[in-house]
Coordinates of C-alpha atoms in Angstrom, one line a residue:
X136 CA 4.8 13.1 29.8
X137 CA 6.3 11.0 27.3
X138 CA 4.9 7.9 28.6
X139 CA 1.4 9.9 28.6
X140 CA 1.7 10.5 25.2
X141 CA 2.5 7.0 24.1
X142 CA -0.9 6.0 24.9
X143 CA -2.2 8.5 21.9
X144 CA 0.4 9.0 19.6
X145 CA 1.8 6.5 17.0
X146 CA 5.2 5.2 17.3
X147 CA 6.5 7.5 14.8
X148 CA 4.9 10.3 16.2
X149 CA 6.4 9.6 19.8
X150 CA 9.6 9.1 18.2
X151 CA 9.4 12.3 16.3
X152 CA 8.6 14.4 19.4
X153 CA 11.2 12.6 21.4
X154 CA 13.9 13.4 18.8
X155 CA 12.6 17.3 18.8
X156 CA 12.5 17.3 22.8
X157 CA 16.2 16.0 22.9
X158 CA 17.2 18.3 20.5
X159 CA 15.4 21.1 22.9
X160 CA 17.3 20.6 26.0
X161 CA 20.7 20.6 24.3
X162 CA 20.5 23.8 22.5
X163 CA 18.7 25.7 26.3
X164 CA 22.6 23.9 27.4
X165 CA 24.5 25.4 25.3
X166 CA 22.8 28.7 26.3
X167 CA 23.3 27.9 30.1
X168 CA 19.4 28.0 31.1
X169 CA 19.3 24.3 31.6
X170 CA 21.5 21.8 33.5
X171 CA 23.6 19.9 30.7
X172 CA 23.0 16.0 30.1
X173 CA 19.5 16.6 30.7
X174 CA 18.5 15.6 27.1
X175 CA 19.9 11.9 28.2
X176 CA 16.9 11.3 30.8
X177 CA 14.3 11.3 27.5
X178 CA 13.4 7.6 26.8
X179 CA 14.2 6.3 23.7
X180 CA 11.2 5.0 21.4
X181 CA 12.0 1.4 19.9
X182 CA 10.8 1.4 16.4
X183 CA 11.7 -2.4 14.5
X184 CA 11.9 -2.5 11.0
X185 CA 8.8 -4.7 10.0
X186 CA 7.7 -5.0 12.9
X187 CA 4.1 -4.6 12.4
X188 CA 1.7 -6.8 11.0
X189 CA 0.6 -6.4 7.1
X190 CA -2.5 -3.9 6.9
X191 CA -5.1 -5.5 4.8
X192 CA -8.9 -6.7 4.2
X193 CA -10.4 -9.9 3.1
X194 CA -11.1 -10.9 -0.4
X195 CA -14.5 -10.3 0.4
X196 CA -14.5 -6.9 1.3
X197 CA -12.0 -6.0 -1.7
X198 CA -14.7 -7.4 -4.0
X199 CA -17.7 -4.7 -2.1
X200 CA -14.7 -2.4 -3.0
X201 CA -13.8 -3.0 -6.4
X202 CA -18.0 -3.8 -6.9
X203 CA -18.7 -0.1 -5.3
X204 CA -18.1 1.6 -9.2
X205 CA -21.0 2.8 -10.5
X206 CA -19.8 1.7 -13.8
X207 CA -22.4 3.9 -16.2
X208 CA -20.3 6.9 -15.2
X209 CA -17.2 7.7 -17.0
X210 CA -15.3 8.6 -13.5
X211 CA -16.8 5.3 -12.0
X212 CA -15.9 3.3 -14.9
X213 CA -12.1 5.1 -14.7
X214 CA -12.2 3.9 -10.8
X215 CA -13.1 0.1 -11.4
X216 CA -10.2 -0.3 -13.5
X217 CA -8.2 1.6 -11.4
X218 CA -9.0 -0.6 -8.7
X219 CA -8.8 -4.0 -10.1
X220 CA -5.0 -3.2 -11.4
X221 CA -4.8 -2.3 -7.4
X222 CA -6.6 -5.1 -6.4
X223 CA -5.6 -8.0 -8.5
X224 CA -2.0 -7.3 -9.8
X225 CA -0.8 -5.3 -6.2
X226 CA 0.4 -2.3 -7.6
X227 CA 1.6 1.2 -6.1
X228 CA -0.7 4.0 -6.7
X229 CA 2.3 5.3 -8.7
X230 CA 2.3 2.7 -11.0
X231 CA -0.9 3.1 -12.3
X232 CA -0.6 6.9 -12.0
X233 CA 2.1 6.7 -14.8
X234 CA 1.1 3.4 -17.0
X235 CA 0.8 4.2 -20.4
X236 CA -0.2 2.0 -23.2
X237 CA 2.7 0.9 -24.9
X238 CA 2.9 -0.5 -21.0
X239 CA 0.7 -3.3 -22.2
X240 CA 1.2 -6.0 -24.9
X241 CA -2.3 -7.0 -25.7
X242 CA -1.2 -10.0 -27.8
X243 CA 0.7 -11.9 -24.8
X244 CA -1.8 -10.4 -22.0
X245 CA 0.7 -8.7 -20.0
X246 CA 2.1 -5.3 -18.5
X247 CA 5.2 -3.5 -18.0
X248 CA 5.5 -2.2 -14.8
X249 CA 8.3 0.1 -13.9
X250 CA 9.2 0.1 -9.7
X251 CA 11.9 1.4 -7.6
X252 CA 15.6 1.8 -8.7
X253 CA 14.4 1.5 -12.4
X254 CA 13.5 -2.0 -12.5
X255 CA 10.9 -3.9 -15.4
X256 CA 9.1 -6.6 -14.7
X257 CA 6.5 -7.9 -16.9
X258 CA 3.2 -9.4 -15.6
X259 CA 0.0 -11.3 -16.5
X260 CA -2.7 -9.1 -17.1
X261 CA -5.7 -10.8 -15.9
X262 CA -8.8 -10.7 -18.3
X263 CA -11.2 -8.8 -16.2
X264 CA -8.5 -6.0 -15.7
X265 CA -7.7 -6.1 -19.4
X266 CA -11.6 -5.6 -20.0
X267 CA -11.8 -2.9 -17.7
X268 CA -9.1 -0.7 -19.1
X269 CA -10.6 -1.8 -22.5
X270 CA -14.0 0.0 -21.3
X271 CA -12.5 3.0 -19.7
X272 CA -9.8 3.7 -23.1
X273 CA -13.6 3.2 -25.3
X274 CA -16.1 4.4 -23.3
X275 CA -14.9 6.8 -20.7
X276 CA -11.2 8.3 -21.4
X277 CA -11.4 11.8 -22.3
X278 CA -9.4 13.2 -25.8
X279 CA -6.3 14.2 -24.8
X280 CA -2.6 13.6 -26.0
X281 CA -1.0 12.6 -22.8
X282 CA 0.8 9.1 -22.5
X283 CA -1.0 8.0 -19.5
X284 CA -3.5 5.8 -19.7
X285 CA -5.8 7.5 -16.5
X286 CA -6.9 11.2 -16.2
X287 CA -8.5 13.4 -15.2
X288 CA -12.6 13.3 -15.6
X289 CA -12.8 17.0 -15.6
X290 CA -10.7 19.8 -17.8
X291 CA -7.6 20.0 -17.5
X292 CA -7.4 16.4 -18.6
X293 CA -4.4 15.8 -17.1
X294 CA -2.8 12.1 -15.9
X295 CA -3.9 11.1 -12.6
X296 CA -1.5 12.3 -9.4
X297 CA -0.7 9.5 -7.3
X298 CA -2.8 11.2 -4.3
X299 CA -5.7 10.9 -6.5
X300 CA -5.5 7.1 -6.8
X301 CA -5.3 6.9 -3.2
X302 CA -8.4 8.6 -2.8
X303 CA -10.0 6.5 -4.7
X304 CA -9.7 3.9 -2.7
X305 CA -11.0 5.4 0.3
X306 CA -14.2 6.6 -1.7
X307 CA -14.5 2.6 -2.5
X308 CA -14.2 2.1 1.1
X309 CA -17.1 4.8 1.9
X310 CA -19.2 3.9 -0.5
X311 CA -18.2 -0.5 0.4
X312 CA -19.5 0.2 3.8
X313 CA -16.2 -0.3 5.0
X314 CA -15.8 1.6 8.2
X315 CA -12.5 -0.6 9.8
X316 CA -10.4 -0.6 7.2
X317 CA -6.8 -0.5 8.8
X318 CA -5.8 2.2 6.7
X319 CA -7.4 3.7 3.5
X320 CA -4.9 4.2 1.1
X321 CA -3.7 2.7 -2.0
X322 CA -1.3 0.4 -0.2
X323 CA -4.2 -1.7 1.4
X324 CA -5.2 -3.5 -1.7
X325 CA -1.6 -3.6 -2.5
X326 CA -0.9 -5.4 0.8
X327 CA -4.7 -7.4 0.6
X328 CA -3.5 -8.9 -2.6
X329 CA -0.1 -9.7 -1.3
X330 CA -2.4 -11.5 1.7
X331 CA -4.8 -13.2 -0.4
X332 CA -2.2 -15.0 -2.9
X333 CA -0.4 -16.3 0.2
X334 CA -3.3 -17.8 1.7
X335 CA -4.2 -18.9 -2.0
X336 CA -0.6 -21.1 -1.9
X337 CA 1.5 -18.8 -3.5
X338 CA 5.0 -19.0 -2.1
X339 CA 7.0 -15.9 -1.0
X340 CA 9.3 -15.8 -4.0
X341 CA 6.4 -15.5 -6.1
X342 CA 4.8 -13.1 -4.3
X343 CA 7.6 -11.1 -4.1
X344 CA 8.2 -11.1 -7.9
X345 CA 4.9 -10.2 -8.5
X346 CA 5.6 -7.0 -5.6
X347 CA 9.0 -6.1 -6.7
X348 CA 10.5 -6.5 -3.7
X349 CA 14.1 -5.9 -3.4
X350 CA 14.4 -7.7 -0.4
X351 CA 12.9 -11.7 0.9
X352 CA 12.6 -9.7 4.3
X353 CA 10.2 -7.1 3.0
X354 CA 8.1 -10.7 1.2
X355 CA 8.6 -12.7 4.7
X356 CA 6.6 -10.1 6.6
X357 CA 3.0 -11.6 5.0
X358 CA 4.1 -15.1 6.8
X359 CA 2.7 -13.0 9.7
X360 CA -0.6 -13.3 8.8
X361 CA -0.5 -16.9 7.2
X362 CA -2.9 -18.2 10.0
X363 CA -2.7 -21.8 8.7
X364 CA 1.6 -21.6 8.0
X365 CA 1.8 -20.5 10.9
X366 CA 0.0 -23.1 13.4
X367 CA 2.4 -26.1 11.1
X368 CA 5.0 -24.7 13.5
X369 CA 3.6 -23.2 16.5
X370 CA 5.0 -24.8 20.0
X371 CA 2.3 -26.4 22.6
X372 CA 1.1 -24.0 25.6
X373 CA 2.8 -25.5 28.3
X374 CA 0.6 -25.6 30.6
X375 CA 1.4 -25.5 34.4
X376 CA 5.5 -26.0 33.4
X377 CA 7.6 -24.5 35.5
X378 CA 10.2 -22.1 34.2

């Protein structure tokens, strides 16, 4: 069964069940309607830490996404600069969810962005980005006394949830065309940027500033996809070798 299952299920998913199913059999045990040490024949589900590859689209596709706004709507001018901070700057759908404005110094061109454990970092604020919040704070932003720069198009005007940024994304994605997207959440811009400065020459300590990343491991797992890096240091096919 578990086997069966493994050709549907995710890896977390299998996991999950395999964890529940274990935990089954011990308690019918302990209540004598099953032979004990049973739990110990349910395979165990590897699961690596970074293991998979970085989900993400080309440059190409993020600019259908980011181009998909109908920018002479208030919500659709709200959603292109929502998806250019995504998009150009790889942020987490809760950073833009809780940027306010003292967030940005518009004399230096940069933006405060708070991540996990607390930590500031301040970083460029590309022009068409600043232009685009410029537009939504002018033209679209509804009247309300809340710090956050983004809300809600429709009463209550409230700041933008997380969730919401996410979907915004995967309207993009409908409305792009985009039907294989490897995932449809804010995270694939977010790892698309990560991608596309990589292949652009950044190194990985610069693209792990930019991130946030606690960790070179967690910056090290776009070398995956770093096609050309990658072939500098790949071995020759032997061939016919023996082993």
């Amino acid at each position: 069964m578990i086997l069966d299952e493994a050709q549907r299920s995710s890896r977390a998913n299998l996991k999950t069940m395999t964890m529940a199913l274990r935990g089954y059999l011990k308690y019918l045990a302990t209540q004598g309607l099953c032979q004990p040490g049973l739990d110990q024949a349910i395979p165990t589900v590897p699961q690596w830490r970074l293991s998979a590859l970085p989900l993400y689209i080309s440059t190409a596709d993020v600019d259908r996404v980011v181009a998909s706004c109908d920018v002479t709507t208030p919500i659709g001018i709200r959603d292109h600069a929502v998806l250019l901070l995504l998009a150009r700057l790889g942020l987490r759908a809760g950073d833009v969810s809780s940027m306010c404005l003292e967030d940005i110094d518009w004399r230096e061109g940069t933006l405060c962005v708070r991540g996990k454990g607390r930590r500031e970092i301040r970083l460029p604020l590309p022009q068409d980005v600043g232009e685009a919040i410029i537009d939504y704070l002018r033209e679209a932003r509804p009247p309300a006394a809340c710090e956050q720069i983004f809300l809600r198009a429709v009463a209550p005007h409230r700041p933008l949830a997380s969730a919401t940024v996410s979907s915004i994304v995967k309207l993009a994605l409908v409305r792009a065309g985009i039907d294989n997207a490897p995932s449809r959440g804010a995270n694939l811009l977010r790892h698309s940027a990560a991608t596309s400065m990589l292949r652009a020459g950044a190194t990985l300590d610069m693209i792990g500033t930019v991130l946030r990343h606690r960790s070179v491991d967690t910056t090290a797992h776009y070398a995956k996809v770093d096609i050309d890096m990658l072939l500098q240091i790949a071995q020759p096919w032997p061939g016919s070798a023996s082993c």
